[in-house]
Amino acid sequence: MTAAQANETAAPVISAKGLNLTFQTNDGPVHALKDVNLEINKGDFVSFIGPSGCGKTTFLRVMADLEKPTAGSITVNGVSPEEARKTRAYGYVFQHAGLYPWRTIGGNIRLPLEIMGYTKSDQDERVKRVLDLVELSGFEKKFPWQLSGGMQQRASIARALAFDADILLMDEPFGALDEIVRDHLNEQLLQLWARTNKTIGFVTHSIPEAVYLSTRIVVMSPRPGRITDVIESTLPRERPLDIRDTPEFLEIAHRVREGLRAGHAYDD
Amino acid sequence: MRKSFLPVLTVVAAIFVLWYAMAVVLNAAWAKDQAKRAGVELSFSELVADTWAQDKPKLPAPHQVAAEIWETTVEKKITSKRSLVFHSGITLSSTLLGFVLGTVLGIGLAVGIVYNRVMDMSVMPWVIASQTIPILAIAPMIIVVLNAVGISGLLPKAIISMYLSFFPVVVGMVKGLRSPDMMQLDQMRTWNATASQQFWKLRLPSSMPYLFASLKIAMAASLVGAIVGELPTGAVAGLGARLLAGSYYGQTIQIWSALIMAAALAACLVAIIGLIQRVTLKRMGMA
Ligand SMILES: Nc1ncnc2c1ncn2[C@@H]1O[C@H](COP(=O)(O)OP(=O)(O)OP(=O)(O)O)[C@@H](O)[C@H]1O
Ligand SMILES: [Mg+2]
């Protein structure tokens, strides 16, 4: 392996250095991100956890070029977020499913494919594949309102998976779902991640979810929004659901909880 | 449907009762006057019968209007100058042309307003100002100016229809094209959609319910425009011409039958749009 190749494999997928973002609001400036430094490597599953308003969504939106930082630098796949967005480097799952009511489930998944200019037969094949993936085959011709909230959220994940993006950014995708469905989707997401080797950025409020899914857990705290701790997971990549009862899992969960508490103590 | 049948029927019956009663009240003076001249005394029932059967009543009774409509639609040849179908057809053609022109203009302006900041700032005040000018003041000018440049017939009337009908379309479509929320627009951005993809795949479909609501108003406005357009021209044909001729000669029955015809025409046109709306939104999964 040459030095250049070695460098390439080691180059982080997302690299933020001294990132700051201040919103100017009527009540004065809101410091949503302050001095954020983070590197995410290829194949990482990184969760962002922290109290409401700590800038998790904002950070994810900066990566997606939906928000411009006011200071500092960030690269995605080695280029600016804007260039990365234009090469369709990532799929983004919003907190709400946001399916178009006038399109069927299949039509919704097809939408980004149409926009990106995939051929008709390629579209058909991909829609079928991702519907299988999220276990919604047979619902292709249904309209969103004919599906439950959890099924809609699965469809919206399928939509982000339908095109070939190496990066998946997810903002509390399972926040509104019940525990059982959530467990199930967590498992599916892990399998998908293992199979595709995508790099995933995942916002959540749930400690068990963060620990179960992630290779790294980024703990954030508000006012100003910042990273207070980054916890490397020692769990194996292969994770059955009952790994959540092992001492190792509980140990990591404990550390995350401590990290969240420390952030809060700072607040008071 | 079933449930609303009885209430609707009750209201209609009440309207007819009131209408007949008003006809008696309004036409009684003339009937008494005529009787006095002839030197006869009218009993109450004779009076009532007379008020419902005058030639030029102040308020014609419903059955007189119905008879006139029957006579001028079914019994007259469509090509006849006295056929109400012929006149309705004239008005209908300029209504439809004006409606199409108004819809195209309205959607065009709305797209400009939504996509162009300068237009957003500059056009809307003018659009609103245009509607504050009484159409009756503008209509003769439009007709005269267009006549001067050699345009006459259908087009001037259609332009007056357009003048009235583009407004609801602009207002509705601006709102409709702006109805997608931030998240839907962000989503498009993450897929790096072009402006035209954003328009065709997001903004336009989102605006459909607004468009149809506007089209119904625009259609009714367009019909009013067409009738108003027929008034100042001394037009020889069209429902407006019938109204005008009727009022010259005190032919109240003719006026009322033209009015009723216009109302029925408007109701049909709006109902057709409603039907298209139902079918379209159903196919879009939105109804
Ligand atoms: N567009 C905006 N304009 C002004 N302030 C904003 C904007 N977006 C976010 N903020 C502020 O920035 C801060 C961080 O918001 P952000 O949405 O990133 O929080 P979050 O960690 O995702 O919270 P939650 O867990 O509730 O989703 C908050 O104080 C919020 O009020
Ligand atoms: Mg958030």
Coordinates of C-alpha atoms and ligand atoms in Angstrom, one line a residue:
Chain A
M1 CA 0.0 0.0 0.0
T2 CA 1.4 3.4 -1.0
A3 CA 1.3 6.3 1.3
A4 CA -1.3 8.0 -0.7
Q5 CA -3.6 5.0 -0.6
A6 CA -3.1 4.6 3.1
N7 CA -3.9 8.3 3.5
E8 CA -7.1 7.8 1.5
T9 CA -8.4 4.9 3.5
A10 CA -7.7 6.8 6.7
A11 CA -9.2 10.1 5.5
P12 CA -12.2 10.9 7.6
V13 CA -15.6 11.0 5.9
I14 CA -16.6 13.9 8.0
S15 CA -14.2 16.3 9.6
A16 CA -15.3 19.3 11.6
K17 CA -12.7 21.7 13.1
G18 CA -13.6 24.6 15.4
L19 CA -17.1 24.6 14.0
N20 CA -19.3 27.5 15.3
L21 CA -22.9 28.4 14.3
T22 CA -24.8 31.3 15.8
F23 CA -28.4 32.0 14.8
Q24 CA -29.4 35.6 14.9
T25 CA -32.8 35.7 16.3
N26 CA -35.1 38.5 17.6
D27 CA -34.1 37.7 21.1
G28 CA -30.5 38.0 20.3
P29 CA -27.9 35.5 19.1
V30 CA -28.4 31.8 19.8
H31 CA -25.1 29.9 20.0
A32 CA -26.3 26.5 18.5
L33 CA -22.8 25.1 18.0
K34 CA -19.6 26.2 19.7
D35 CA -16.1 25.0 18.9
V36 CA -17.2 21.6 17.7
N37 CA -14.4 19.3 16.6
L38 CA -15.2 15.8 15.4
E39 CA -13.9 13.3 12.9
I40 CA -16.1 10.5 11.5
N41 CA -14.4 7.7 9.7
K42 CA -15.7 5.5 6.9
G43 CA -18.0 2.8 8.3
D44 CA -18.5 4.5 11.6
F45 CA -21.9 4.6 13.2
V46 CA -22.0 7.8 15.3
S47 CA -24.8 8.7 17.5
F48 CA -25.5 12.2 18.8
I49 CA -27.2 12.4 22.2
G50 CA -28.0 15.3 24.4
P51 CA -30.8 17.4 25.9
S52 CA -33.2 19.3 23.7
G53 CA -31.7 22.4 22.1
C54 CA -28.1 21.2 22.3
G55 CA -27.5 21.5 18.5
K56 CA -27.8 17.9 17.4
T57 CA -30.1 18.7 14.5
T58 CA -28.1 21.8 13.7
F59 CA -24.9 19.8 13.5
L60 CA -26.5 17.2 11.2
R61 CA -27.9 20.0 9.0
V62 CA -24.4 21.6 8.7
M63 CA -23.1 18.3 7.4
A64 CA -25.9 18.2 4.9
D65 CA -25.3 21.8 3.8
L66 CA -28.8 22.8 5.0
E67 CA -27.2 25.3 7.4
K68 CA -24.0 27.3 7.0
P69 CA -21.5 27.5 9.9
T70 CA -20.6 30.9 11.0
A71 CA -17.0 29.9 11.8
G72 CA -14.7 26.9 11.5
S73 CA -14.4 24.4 8.8
I74 CA -16.1 21.1 7.9
T75 CA -15.5 18.7 5.1
V76 CA -17.6 15.8 3.9
N77 CA -15.8 13.2 1.8
G78 CA -12.9 15.6 1.8
V79 CA -14.9 18.4 0.1
S80 CA -17.2 21.1 1.3
P81 CA -20.7 20.1 2.4
E82 CA -22.1 21.9 -0.6
E83 CA -20.0 19.9 -3.1
A84 CA -20.8 16.7 -1.2
R85 CA -24.5 17.6 -1.5
K86 CA -24.2 18.2 -5.2
T87 CA -22.6 14.9 -5.7
R88 CA -25.5 13.4 -3.7
A89 CA -23.1 11.9 -1.1
Y90 CA -25.6 11.4 1.6
G91 CA -29.2 10.4 2.3
Y92 CA -31.0 12.4 5.0
V93 CA -33.9 11.1 7.1
F94 CA -35.9 13.8 8.7
Q95 CA -37.6 13.5 12.1
H96 CA -40.9 13.5 10.4
A97 CA -41.5 11.0 7.5
G98 CA -42.4 13.8 5.2
L99 CA -43.9 11.6 2.5
Y100 CA -45.7 13.4 -0.3
P101 CA -49.4 12.7 0.2
W102 CA -50.1 12.7 -3.6
R103 CA -47.6 10.0 -4.3
T104 CA -47.9 6.3 -3.4
I105 CA -45.2 4.7 -1.2
G106 CA -43.5 3.5 -4.3
G107 CA -43.8 6.9 -5.9
N108 CA -42.3 8.5 -2.9
I109 CA -39.3 6.2 -2.9
R110 CA -39.0 6.8 -6.7
L111 CA -38.9 10.6 -6.2
P112 CA -35.2 11.1 -5.5
L113 CA -34.4 8.5 -8.2
E114 CA -36.4 10.5 -10.7
I115 CA -34.7 13.7 -9.7
M116 CA -31.3 12.0 -9.9
G117 CA -32.1 10.6 -13.4
Y118 CA -32.0 6.9 -12.8
T119 CA -33.5 4.9 -15.6
K120 CA -37.0 3.6 -15.3
S121 CA -36.0 -0.1 -15.0
D122 CA -33.3 0.8 -12.4
Q123 CA -35.9 2.8 -10.5
D124 CA -38.3 -0.2 -10.4
E125 CA -35.6 -2.5 -9.3
R126 CA -34.4 -0.2 -6.5
V127 CA -37.9 0.6 -5.2
K128 CA -38.5 -3.1 -4.9
R129 CA -35.2 -3.8 -3.2
V130 CA -35.5 -1.1 -0.5
L131 CA -39.2 -1.9 0.1
D132 CA -38.0 -5.5 0.8
L133 CA -35.3 -4.1 3.0
V134 CA -37.7 -2.2 5.3
E135 CA -40.3 -5.0 5.0
L136 CA -42.9 -3.0 3.2
S137 CA -43.2 -5.0 0.0
G138 CA -46.8 -5.1 -1.0
F139 CA -47.4 -1.5 0.1
E140 CA -45.9 0.0 -3.0
K141 CA -49.3 1.1 -4.4
K142 CA -50.7 2.4 -1.1
F143 CA -50.9 6.1 -0.3
P144 CA -49.0 7.3 2.9
W145 CA -52.3 8.0 4.8
Q146 CA -53.1 4.3 4.4
L147 CA -50.0 3.4 6.5
S148 CA -49.3 3.7 10.2
G149 CA -46.7 6.2 11.5
G150 CA -44.1 3.5 11.9
M151 CA -44.6 2.2 8.4
Q152 CA -44.4 5.8 7.0
Q153 CA -41.1 6.3 8.8
R154 CA -39.8 3.0 7.3
A155 CA -40.8 4.2 3.9
S156 CA -38.9 7.4 4.5
I157 CA -35.8 5.5 5.5
A158 CA -36.3 3.3 2.4
R159 CA -36.4 6.5 0.3
A160 CA -33.0 7.6 1.7
L161 CA -31.5 4.2 1.0
A162 CA -32.8 3.9 -2.6
F163 CA -29.9 5.8 -4.1
D164 CA -26.2 5.1 -3.7
A165 CA -25.1 7.4 -0.9
D166 CA -22.3 6.2 1.3
I167 CA -23.4 8.5 4.1
L168 CA -26.7 8.3 5.9
L169 CA -27.8 11.1 8.2
M170 CA -30.8 10.4 10.4
D171 CA -32.4 12.9 12.7
E172 CA -34.4 11.0 15.4
P173 CA -35.9 8.7 12.8
F174 CA -37.5 6.4 15.4
G175 CA -38.4 9.1 18.0
A176 CA -42.2 8.7 17.5
L177 CA -42.3 4.9 17.4
D178 CA -43.3 2.4 20.1
E179 CA -40.6 0.3 21.8
I180 CA -41.2 -2.9 20.0
V181 CA -41.2 -1.3 16.5
R182 CA -38.2 0.7 17.5
D183 CA -36.2 -2.4 18.6
H184 CA -37.1 -4.1 15.4
L185 CA -36.0 -1.2 13.2
N186 CA -32.8 -0.8 15.3
E187 CA -32.0 -4.4 14.5
Q188 CA -32.7 -3.9 10.8
L189 CA -30.7 -0.7 10.7
L190 CA -27.7 -2.5 12.2
Q191 CA -27.9 -5.3 9.6
L192 CA -28.2 -2.8 6.8
W193 CA -25.2 -1.0 8.1
A194 CA -23.1 -4.2 8.4
R195 CA -24.1 -5.2 4.9
T196 CA -23.5 -1.9 3.2
N197 CA -20.7 -0.4 5.2
K198 CA -22.3 3.0 5.1
T199 CA -21.2 5.8 7.4
I200 CA -24.1 6.8 9.6
G201 CA -24.8 9.9 11.7
F202 CA -27.7 9.3 14.0
V203 CA -29.5 11.7 16.4
T204 CA -31.4 10.1 19.3
H205 CA -32.7 10.9 22.8
S206 CA -32.5 7.3 23.9
I207 CA -29.4 6.1 25.7
P208 CA -30.0 2.4 25.0
E209 CA -30.6 3.1 21.4
A210 CA -27.4 5.1 21.1
V211 CA -25.4 2.4 22.9
Y212 CA -27.0 -0.5 20.9
L213 CA -26.3 1.1 17.5
S214 CA -23.2 3.1 17.7
T215 CA -19.5 2.6 17.3
R216 CA -19.1 6.0 18.8
I217 CA -21.4 8.1 21.0
V218 CA -21.1 11.9 20.9
V219 CA -22.6 13.5 24.0
M220 CA -23.6 17.1 23.6
S221 CA -24.9 19.8 25.9
P222 CA -26.7 23.0 25.4
R223 CA -26.2 26.8 25.7
P224 CA -23.9 27.0 24.0
G225 CA -24.3 23.7 22.0
R226 CA -21.1 21.8 22.3
I227 CA -19.6 18.3 22.5
T228 CA -18.8 17.3 26.0
D229 CA -17.8 13.7 25.6
V230 CA -17.1 11.1 22.8
I231 CA -17.4 7.5 23.9
E232 CA -15.9 4.7 21.9
S233 CA -18.0 1.6 22.0
T234 CA -16.3 -1.7 23.0
L235 CA -19.2 -3.8 21.8
P236 CA -18.6 -6.1 18.8
R237 CA -20.1 -5.1 15.4
E238 CA -22.3 -8.1 15.5
R239 CA -25.0 -7.2 18.1
P240 CA -28.0 -9.3 18.9
L241 CA -30.8 -7.5 20.8
D242 CA -30.0 -9.3 24.1
I243 CA -26.5 -7.7 24.1
R244 CA -28.4 -4.9 25.9
D245 CA -28.4 -7.1 29.1
T246 CA -24.6 -7.6 29.1
P247 CA -22.4 -5.8 31.7
E248 CA -20.4 -4.3 28.9
F249 CA -23.5 -2.7 27.4
L250 CA -24.6 -1.4 30.8
E251 CA -21.2 0.0 31.5
I252 CA -21.2 2.1 28.3
A253 CA -24.8 3.2 29.0
H254 CA -23.6 4.3 32.4
R255 CA -20.8 6.4 30.9
V256 CA -23.2 8.1 28.5
R257 CA -25.6 8.9 31.4
E258 CA -22.7 10.3 33.4
G259 CA -21.7 12.4 30.4
L260 CA -25.2 13.8 30.0
R261 CA -25.4 14.5 33.8
A262 CA -22.0 16.4 33.6
G263 CA -23.4 18.5 30.8
H264 CA -26.5 19.4 32.9
A265 CA -24.4 20.1 36.0
Y266 CA -22.5 22.7 34.0
D267 CA -25.9 24.3 33.2
D268 CA -27.0 24.9 36.7
Chain B
M1 CA -77.6 13.2 0.0
R2 CA -80.8 11.7 1.4
K3 CA -80.6 13.7 4.6
S4 CA -80.1 17.0 3.0
F5 CA -83.0 16.5 0.6
L6 CA -85.8 17.6 2.9
P7 CA -84.2 20.8 4.3
V8 CA -83.2 21.9 0.8
L9 CA -86.7 21.3 -0.5
T10 CA -88.1 23.3 2.4
V11 CA -85.9 26.3 1.7
V12 CA -86.8 26.1 -2.0
A13 CA -90.5 26.0 -1.2
A14 CA -90.1 29.0 1.2
I15 CA -88.3 31.0 -1.6
F16 CA -91.2 30.3 -4.0
V17 CA -93.8 31.2 -1.5
L18 CA -92.0 34.5 -0.7
W19 CA -91.5 35.2 -4.4
Y20 CA -95.2 34.8 -5.2
A21 CA -96.2 36.9 -2.3
M22 CA -93.8 39.7 -3.3
A23 CA -95.2 39.5 -6.9
V24 CA -98.6 40.2 -5.5
V25 CA -97.4 43.1 -3.4
L26 CA -95.3 44.7 -6.1
N27 CA -97.7 44.2 -9.0
A28 CA -101.0 45.0 -7.2
A29 CA -100.7 48.8 -7.8
W30 CA -100.7 48.3 -11.6
A31 CA -103.5 45.8 -11.5
K32 CA -105.7 48.1 -9.4
D33 CA -104.9 51.0 -11.6
Q34 CA -105.9 49.1 -14.7
A35 CA -109.1 47.9 -13.0
K36 CA -110.0 51.5 -12.0
R37 CA -109.6 52.7 -15.6
A38 CA -111.8 49.9 -16.9
G39 CA -114.2 50.7 -14.1
V40 CA -114.3 47.3 -12.6
E41 CA -113.9 46.1 -9.1
L42 CA -111.4 43.3 -8.5
S43 CA -112.0 40.6 -5.9
F44 CA -109.0 39.5 -4.0
S45 CA -108.6 36.3 -6.0
E46 CA -108.9 38.2 -9.3
L47 CA -106.3 40.6 -8.0
V48 CA -103.9 37.8 -7.2
A49 CA -104.5 36.1 -10.5
D50 CA -103.8 39.4 -12.3
T51 CA -100.6 40.2 -10.5
W52 CA -99.2 36.8 -11.5
A53 CA -100.1 37.2 -15.2
Q54 CA -99.1 40.7 -16.2
D55 CA -97.2 41.5 -19.4
K56 CA -94.7 43.8 -17.9
P57 CA -94.8 43.1 -14.1
K58 CA -92.5 44.8 -11.7
L59 CA -91.7 41.3 -10.4
P60 CA -92.7 38.4 -12.7
A61 CA -94.0 35.3 -11.0
P62 CA -91.8 32.2 -11.2
H63 CA -94.1 30.4 -13.6
Q64 CA -94.0 33.3 -16.0
V65 CA -90.2 33.2 -15.9
A66 CA -90.3 29.4 -16.3
A67 CA -92.6 29.7 -19.3
E68 CA -90.4 32.4 -20.9
I69 CA -87.3 30.2 -20.4
W70 CA -89.1 27.2 -21.9
E71 CA -90.3 29.2 -24.8
T72 CA -86.9 30.7 -25.6
T73 CA -84.8 27.6 -25.1
V74 CA -86.9 24.6 -26.1
E75 CA -89.4 26.0 -28.5
K76 CA -87.1 28.4 -30.4
K77 CA -84.5 27.3 -32.9
I78 CA -81.0 27.7 -31.6
T79 CA -80.1 30.0 -34.5
S80 CA -83.0 32.3 -33.7
K81 CA -82.2 35.8 -32.3
R82 CA -84.8 35.1 -29.6
S83 CA -83.3 31.8 -28.5
L84 CA -81.9 32.0 -25.0
V85 CA -79.6 29.1 -25.9
F86 CA -78.1 31.2 -28.7
H87 CA -77.5 34.1 -26.3
S88 CA -76.1 31.8 -23.6
G89 CA -73.8 30.3 -26.1
I90 CA -72.4 33.7 -27.1
T91 CA -71.8 34.6 -23.4
L92 CA -70.4 31.1 -22.7
S93 CA -67.8 31.4 -25.4
S94 CA -66.4 34.7 -24.1
T95 CA -66.6 33.4 -20.6
L96 CA -64.6 30.3 -21.4
L97 CA -62.0 32.2 -23.5
G98 CA -61.7 34.8 -20.7
F99 CA -61.4 32.1 -18.1
V100 CA -58.6 30.3 -20.0
L101 CA -56.7 33.6 -20.5
G102 CA -57.2 34.6 -16.9
T103 CA -56.1 31.2 -15.6
V104 CA -52.9 31.3 -17.8
L105 CA -52.2 34.9 -16.8
G106 CA -52.9 34.1 -13.1
I107 CA -50.7 31.0 -13.0
G108 CA -47.9 32.8 -14.9
L109 CA -47.9 35.8 -12.5
A110 CA -48.0 33.5 -9.5
V111 CA -45.0 31.5 -10.7
G112 CA -43.2 34.8 -11.3
I113 CA -44.1 36.1 -7.9
V114 CA -43.0 32.9 -6.1
Y115 CA -39.7 32.6 -8.0
N116 CA -38.7 36.2 -8.6
R117 CA -38.0 38.5 -5.7
V118 CA -38.4 41.6 -7.8
M119 CA -41.8 40.4 -9.0
D120 CA -42.8 39.4 -5.5
M121 CA -42.2 43.0 -4.3
S122 CA -43.6 44.8 -7.3
V123 CA -46.5 42.8 -8.9
M124 CA -48.8 42.0 -6.1
P125 CA -49.7 45.7 -5.2
W126 CA -50.7 46.2 -8.9
V127 CA -52.7 43.0 -9.0
I128 CA -54.7 44.2 -6.0
A129 CA -55.0 47.7 -7.3
S130 CA -56.4 46.4 -10.6
Q131 CA -59.3 44.9 -8.7
T132 CA -60.2 48.0 -6.8
I133 CA -61.2 49.8 -10.0
P134 CA -64.9 49.2 -10.7
I135 CA -65.2 46.9 -13.7
L136 CA -68.1 48.9 -15.0
A137 CA -65.8 51.9 -15.4
I138 CA -63.1 50.0 -17.2
A139 CA -65.2 47.8 -19.4
P140 CA -66.3 50.5 -21.9
M141 CA -62.7 51.8 -22.2
I142 CA -61.4 48.3 -23.0
I143 CA -64.0 47.8 -25.6
V144 CA -63.5 51.3 -27.2
V145 CA -59.7 51.0 -27.2
L146 CA -59.7 47.6 -28.7
N147 CA -62.3 48.6 -31.3
A148 CA -60.1 51.5 -32.3
V149 CA -57.3 49.0 -33.1
G150 CA -59.6 46.9 -35.0
I151 CA -60.3 44.2 -32.5
S152 CA -64.0 43.5 -31.9
G153 CA -66.4 40.7 -31.2
L154 CA -65.4 37.9 -28.8
L155 CA -61.9 39.1 -27.7
P156 CA -62.7 42.4 -26.0
K157 CA -65.4 40.7 -23.9
A158 CA -63.0 37.8 -23.1
I159 CA -60.4 40.3 -22.0
I160 CA -62.9 41.8 -19.5
S161 CA -63.6 38.3 -18.3
M162 CA -59.8 37.7 -18.0
Y163 CA -59.5 41.0 -16.0
L164 CA -61.8 39.7 -13.4
S165 CA -60.8 36.0 -13.4
F166 CA -57.0 36.2 -13.1
F167 CA -57.1 37.7 -9.7
P168 CA -58.4 34.8 -7.7
V169 CA -56.0 32.5 -9.6
V170 CA -53.0 34.7 -8.7
V171 CA -53.9 34.9 -5.1
G172 CA -54.7 31.2 -4.8
M173 CA -51.7 30.0 -6.7
V174 CA -49.2 32.2 -4.8
K175 CA -50.5 30.6 -1.7
G176 CA -50.5 27.1 -3.2
L177 CA -47.0 27.3 -4.6
R178 CA -45.8 28.5 -1.3
S179 CA -47.6 25.8 0.7
P180 CA -44.7 23.2 0.8
D181 CA -43.1 23.4 4.2
M182 CA -39.5 24.0 5.0
M183 CA -38.8 20.4 5.5
Q184 CA -40.1 19.4 2.0
L185 CA -38.0 22.1 0.5
D186 CA -34.9 21.0 2.5
Q187 CA -35.6 17.5 1.3
M188 CA -35.5 18.6 -2.3
R189 CA -32.2 20.4 -1.5
T190 CA -30.6 17.2 -0.1
W191 CA -31.4 15.5 -3.4
N192 CA -29.8 18.5 -5.2
A193 CA -33.1 19.0 -7.2
T194 CA -33.1 21.7 -9.8
A195 CA -35.5 24.6 -9.6
S196 CA -37.7 23.1 -12.3
Q197 CA -37.8 19.7 -10.6
Q198 CA -38.7 21.5 -7.4
F199 CA -41.5 23.2 -9.3
W200 CA -43.0 20.2 -11.1
K201 CA -42.5 17.6 -8.4
L202 CA -43.2 19.6 -5.3
R203 CA -44.7 23.1 -5.7
L204 CA -47.2 22.4 -8.4
P205 CA -48.7 19.2 -7.0
S206 CA -48.9 20.9 -3.5
S207 CA -50.8 23.8 -5.0
M208 CA -53.6 21.7 -6.6
P209 CA -56.2 22.1 -3.9
Y210 CA -55.6 25.9 -3.9
L211 CA -55.8 26.0 -7.7
F212 CA -59.2 24.4 -7.9
A213 CA -60.7 26.6 -5.2
S214 CA -59.4 29.6 -7.2
L215 CA -60.7 28.3 -10.5
K216 CA -64.3 28.0 -9.1
I217 CA -64.2 31.7 -8.1
A218 CA -62.5 32.6 -11.4
M219 CA -65.1 30.9 -13.4
A220 CA -68.0 32.8 -11.8
A221 CA -66.0 36.1 -12.1
S222 CA -65.4 35.3 -15.7
L223 CA -69.1 35.0 -16.4
V224 CA -69.8 38.3 -14.7
G225 CA -67.1 39.8 -16.8
A226 CA -68.6 38.5 -20.0
I227 CA -72.0 39.8 -19.2
V228 CA -70.6 43.2 -18.1
G229 CA -68.6 43.3 -21.3
E230 CA -71.8 42.9 -23.3
L231 CA -73.5 45.9 -21.7
P232 CA -71.6 48.9 -22.9
T233 CA -71.2 47.7 -26.5
G234 CA -74.8 47.8 -27.2
A235 CA -74.2 44.2 -28.1
V236 CA -76.9 42.5 -30.1
A237 CA -76.2 39.1 -28.7
G238 CA -75.4 37.5 -25.3
L239 CA -77.1 37.3 -22.0
G240 CA -75.9 40.8 -21.2
A241 CA -77.5 42.1 -24.4
R242 CA -80.8 40.4 -23.3
L243 CA -80.6 42.1 -19.9
L244 CA -80.0 45.5 -21.6
A245 CA -82.7 45.1 -24.2
G246 CA -85.1 43.8 -21.5
S247 CA -84.5 46.9 -19.4
Y248 CA -84.9 49.3 -22.4
Y249 CA -88.3 47.9 -23.1
G250 CA -89.4 47.1 -19.6
Q251 CA -89.4 43.4 -20.4
T252 CA -89.0 42.3 -16.8
I253 CA -89.8 38.7 -17.7
Q254 CA -87.0 38.7 -20.3
I255 CA -84.6 40.2 -17.7
W256 CA -85.4 37.6 -15.1
S257 CA -85.2 34.7 -17.5
A258 CA -81.7 35.9 -18.6
L259 CA -80.7 36.3 -15.0
I260 CA -81.8 32.8 -14.1
M261 CA -80.1 31.5 -17.2
A262 CA -76.9 33.2 -16.2
A263 CA -77.1 31.7 -12.7
A264 CA -77.8 28.3 -14.1
L265 CA -74.8 28.6 -16.4
A266 CA -72.5 29.7 -13.6
A267 CA -73.7 26.8 -11.5
C268 CA -73.0 24.3 -14.3
L269 CA -69.6 25.7 -15.0
V270 CA -68.6 25.7 -11.3
A271 CA -70.0 22.2 -10.9
I272 CA -67.9 21.0 -13.8
I273 CA -64.7 22.3 -12.2
G274 CA -65.8 20.7 -8.9
L275 CA -66.1 17.4 -10.8
I276 CA -62.6 17.8 -12.3
Q277 CA -61.3 18.7 -8.9
R278 CA -62.8 15.5 -7.4
V279 CA -61.4 13.3 -10.0
T280 CA -57.9 14.9 -10.0
L281 CA -57.5 15.0 -6.3
K282 CA -58.8 11.5 -6.0
R283 CA -56.2 10.3 -8.5
M284 CA -53.6 12.2 -6.6
G285 CA -54.6 10.4 -3.4
M286 CA -55.5 13.8 -1.8
A287 CA -59.2 13.4 -1.4
Ligands
LIG1 N1 -33.4 28.3 12.1 C1 -33.1 28.7 13.4 N2 -33.2 29.9 13.8 C2 -32.9 30.3 15.0 N3 -32.6 29.5 16.0 C3 -32.5 28.2 15.7 C4 -32.8 27.7 14.4 N4 -32.6 26.3 14.4 C5 -32.2 26.0 15.6 N5 -32.2 27.1 16.4 C6 -31.7 27.1 17.8 O1 -30.5 26.4 17.9 C7 -30.5 25.6 19.1 C8 -30.1 24.2 18.7 O2 -31.3 23.7 18.0 P1 -31.3 22.2 17.4 O3 -32.5 22.0 16.6 O4 -30.0 21.9 16.7 O5 -31.4 21.3 18.8 P2 -31.5 19.7 18.9 O6 -30.4 19.3 19.7 O7 -31.8 19.1 17.6 O8 -32.8 19.7 19.9 P3 -34.0 18.6 19.9 O9 -33.5 17.4 20.6 O10 -35.1 19.2 20.6 O11 -34.3 18.2 18.5 C9 -31.8 25.8 19.8 O12 -31.6 26.7 20.8 C10 -32.7 26.3 18.7 O13 -33.6 27.2 19.3
MG2 MG -33.5 18.1 16.7

